[in-house]
Amino acid sequence: MKNRPPAMHALLNAPALQDYPKAPLKALATALFKAHQVTPFACASLNEWVELVKERYDSLMSPPLKLLYNATGVVLSTNLGRAPLEASHLKELELLSDYVNLEVDMQTGKRANRCALVQELLKVLFGAEDALVLNNNASALVLVASVFAPKAQNKETLLSYGQLVEIGGHFRAHELLDCVTNLKFVGSTNKTYLQDYQHALSSNTTLIVSIHLSNFSQQGFVASVGAKELLKLTTAHKILFYEDLGSLQSVPQVQKSLKHAHLVSFSADKLLGSVQGGVVLGASECIQKLAKHPLYRAFRADKIQLYMLSKSLQAHIQGQTNPTQRFLAQDRDALLNKALKLLQLLGGVRATLIETTALVGGGVADSGLKSFGLLLTPKRNFKELHHTLHQQGLACVLRYDGVLVDIFALFEKDLNTIASIIKNTL
Ligand SMILES: *Cc1c(COP(=O)(O)O)cnc(C)c1O
């Protein structure tokens, strides 16, 4: 075999690797040797192998996340970490280098519920009877169905064919539900009527779920059943109606949904603009059942999540906006000014100011928002430029006619740095 890898001891004892811890180097080298057997590397000398192992080690020890400037025109992009967090809230997290009263009541010194404050905040903000916080909204789907229509007890959940949607990252809420409950689909892709639910009801049916269509919509020959009717139907049959609201469109919308569902849930890191988390709101009796189920323990939120979510909710209650809301509130003048400022900072770079459409990610419907962008049209390969900008930390859009820097989701404070990146790259 050509390009034989060096002996492990020779590699590990190479002078250039003296200051590196041996055990991880050995693990990396073992993996490299294995990969080399499948597809041989070009490394010929011991030195080249040393360099390769060093490179792998340094990349393993690099900062876990790197800064990206979001010139994609998509706010709440899951790839880019969904909601940017409030810097002042993050600074307070240093508190967690000490012990904290996560599950201790400061007055009594007794064991307490770690979610007590966040639950009170949710109840106040949304006017809900009771609230529960989970690790994410996907857990809410699993927990609600596990508690109220468990497969193990042959219980059934009704779901409209019209709500079998895929949101992004291959996420399909119904596939998750299918793991824990017997799903019975009702109606058709475009039309579902109340009688479809009525006909499908059996003595085993204990739950009706409605899933927000997210970034998908239907037009034309369509019909669906409103929450009000489904609440009436489920109440009459003494079963439960649960609405997965997805991204949470607005606080008033949740308040309205709560009137027409026994339980609702949504993500904390979409339009609520906070950390990853799943919020479940609804009737106290139902929430208590969820909290008592063994699975709840598997989905519980940790102290960093709870701290950050509480801070976001406190800010909301006090009428403060979060970074995502501030992006969404930008008017035409603000957007145009931001674009012109960047254009000016770019000096002589070949760039054209154009109108664009910004989007809200995270499964938010009808999110086409007017925005502006700078279309870079250098006399070089657009694909290569797009790639290089990405490597420099500027997430932008490759188009057939150039590389688009959409200004919608760029922070004003970053424009100077972004201009430098572009100028240095071109
Ligand atoms: C995003 C979304 C989910 C998943 O929420 P996560 O918090 O990412 O787990 C579930 N249902 C709908 C409708 C969604 O939009």
PDB file of N, CA and C in Angstrom, residues 183 212 270 287 400 402:
ATOM      1  N   LEU A 183     -52.093   7.674  15.241  1.00  0.00           N
ATOM      2  CA  LEU A 183     -52.636   8.803  14.482  1.00  0.00           C
ATOM      3  C   LEU A 183     -53.704   8.312  13.516  1.00  0.00           C
ATOM      4  N   HIS A 212     -50.063  24.046  13.300  1.00  0.00           N
ATOM      5  CA  HIS A 212     -49.937  25.262  12.492  1.00  0.00           C
ATOM      6  C   HIS A 212     -49.217  24.939  11.179  1.00  0.00           C
ATOM      7  N   LYS A 270     -38.610  31.267  18.449  1.00  0.00           N
ATOM      8  CA  LYS A 270     -39.060  31.795  17.149  1.00  0.00           C
ATOM      9  C   LYS A 270     -39.498  33.242  17.391  1.00  0.00           C
ATOM     10  N   ILE A 287     -52.324  20.748  32.409  1.00  0.00           N
ATOM     11  CA  ILE A 287     -50.904  21.071  32.613  1.00  0.00           C
ATOM     12  C   ILE A 287     -50.344  20.217  33.753  1.00  0.00           C
ATOM     13  N   TYR A 400     -28.087  34.340  -9.692  1.00  0.00           N
ATOM     14  CA  TYR A 400     -27.520  34.188 -11.035  1.00  0.00           C
ATOM     15  C   TYR A 400     -26.846  35.486 -11.485  1.00  0.00           C
ATOM     16  N   GLY A 402     -25.438  37.900  -9.420  1.00  0.00           N
ATOM     17  CA  GLY A 402     -24.487  38.488  -8.485  1.00  0.00           C
ATOM     18  C   GLY A 402     -24.613  37.871  -7.107  1.00  0.00           C
TER      19      GLY A 402
END
